[in-house]
């Protein structure tokens, strides 16, 4: 090797070492940056006339592992769904009460039952009769309030779906623009690596909304599909379509066409739908499950309890003064409306002084025009006994014979079971996701200790190349002095 070749080799070595140092510095600076993939520098030998003439920078490589990333994104979809369901059921369980000690509905029912028992002992007492009316209104209010809570949660889920779809569509447009940027740059540069990292972060965001798969195309671009195979981006981004509903009342469902599903270019991808493209997980699947399945079932169970209360106290054998077919102690203000009876439950105004009624009708009968004997407790005894009558119930989650107490106690039990079930799923998926994320980070992330070791090697290489240049300069100087 000539002196000139040695000098050129050393200078190219210094250039490569400097570039490596820049890469290490970038890695260290971004060690905790979400979505950052470790970078390394590739170098190639320079050959001139069949002889080595130093090194040249080949480009920047990213330490990707597609298999690990795909698995982590899949679990991320499952985790997002589990978080939506778990957080909602935790809030519902707290409001409903997951046992009889924490259930306001159960407490109000037992309070009413005890008030009736006291009134039976002293039928002449207006104070005790007023207590019955107070407790009855408290129970009605709790039914109404719980129904409103469920409706609000369904409304919130519908609105959250809209906001999630908006974010999803915006993210797909970002991927489209990043594809365009990547296709127009040298993919071996640090700039391209940054674009790939940013696209990876956007794909991570999308995978939280629904599970996806990607396919590489020319010039570093990708297509994005749902896990079920529906195109979300193929050159250009598709628009995921959803129409929010202003009021998600009981009885307003996807099945009867009153709620919007999810679609892409006319293809139905609604979670839970019987179609090949139905989204299987992600936060969207969790929100649709709440709006269209979990919450309507809870409303149906609450309605069943409210209807049971109406039926118990409208039995014509309890109150001979009340004409057959007339409302009993409790009534549905719009029975023809169907679903949502818990929200329409009301105490019969005939016994409520605040609405023009009289408490003595609890003792003398709803059909009584004037007060009867103050010591007659027959009707009060009948009404009190209605709580312990076993009624047959057959709806999802509630099958069998129940007293009033047993039936109402089931609501808290069902909510508690749902909470525990979803917490268990969340815990399991969280463990799996954390493990997948950790393994991926070990393969693709930045390890500070490794970078510091590389920095030592870089320092040594820099010193060695600088020493070569120094020696060559000395040789040249000696030649000049000859």
Coordinates of C-alpha atoms in Angstrom, one line a residue, residues 152-166 243-248 287 291:
X152 CA -75.5 7.4 29.9
X153 CA -72.8 4.7 29.6
X154 CA -74.3 3.5 26.3
X155 CA -74.4 7.1 25.1
X156 CA -70.8 7.5 26.2
X157 CA -69.7 4.3 24.4
X158 CA -71.4 5.5 21.2
X159 CA -69.6 8.9 21.4
X160 CA -66.3 7.2 22.2
X161 CA -66.7 5.0 19.1
X162 CA -67.1 8.2 17.0
X163 CA -64.0 9.8 18.6
X164 CA -62.0 6.6 18.1
X165 CA -63.0 6.3 14.5
X166 CA -62.0 9.9 13.9
X243 CA -72.5 7.7 12.4
X244 CA -73.0 8.7 16.1
X245 CA -76.5 8.7 17.6
X246 CA -77.8 11.7 19.5
X247 CA -79.8 9.6 22.0
X248 CA -79.1 6.0 22.9
X287 CA -66.9 -0.1 23.0
X291 CA -73.0 -0.4 23.7

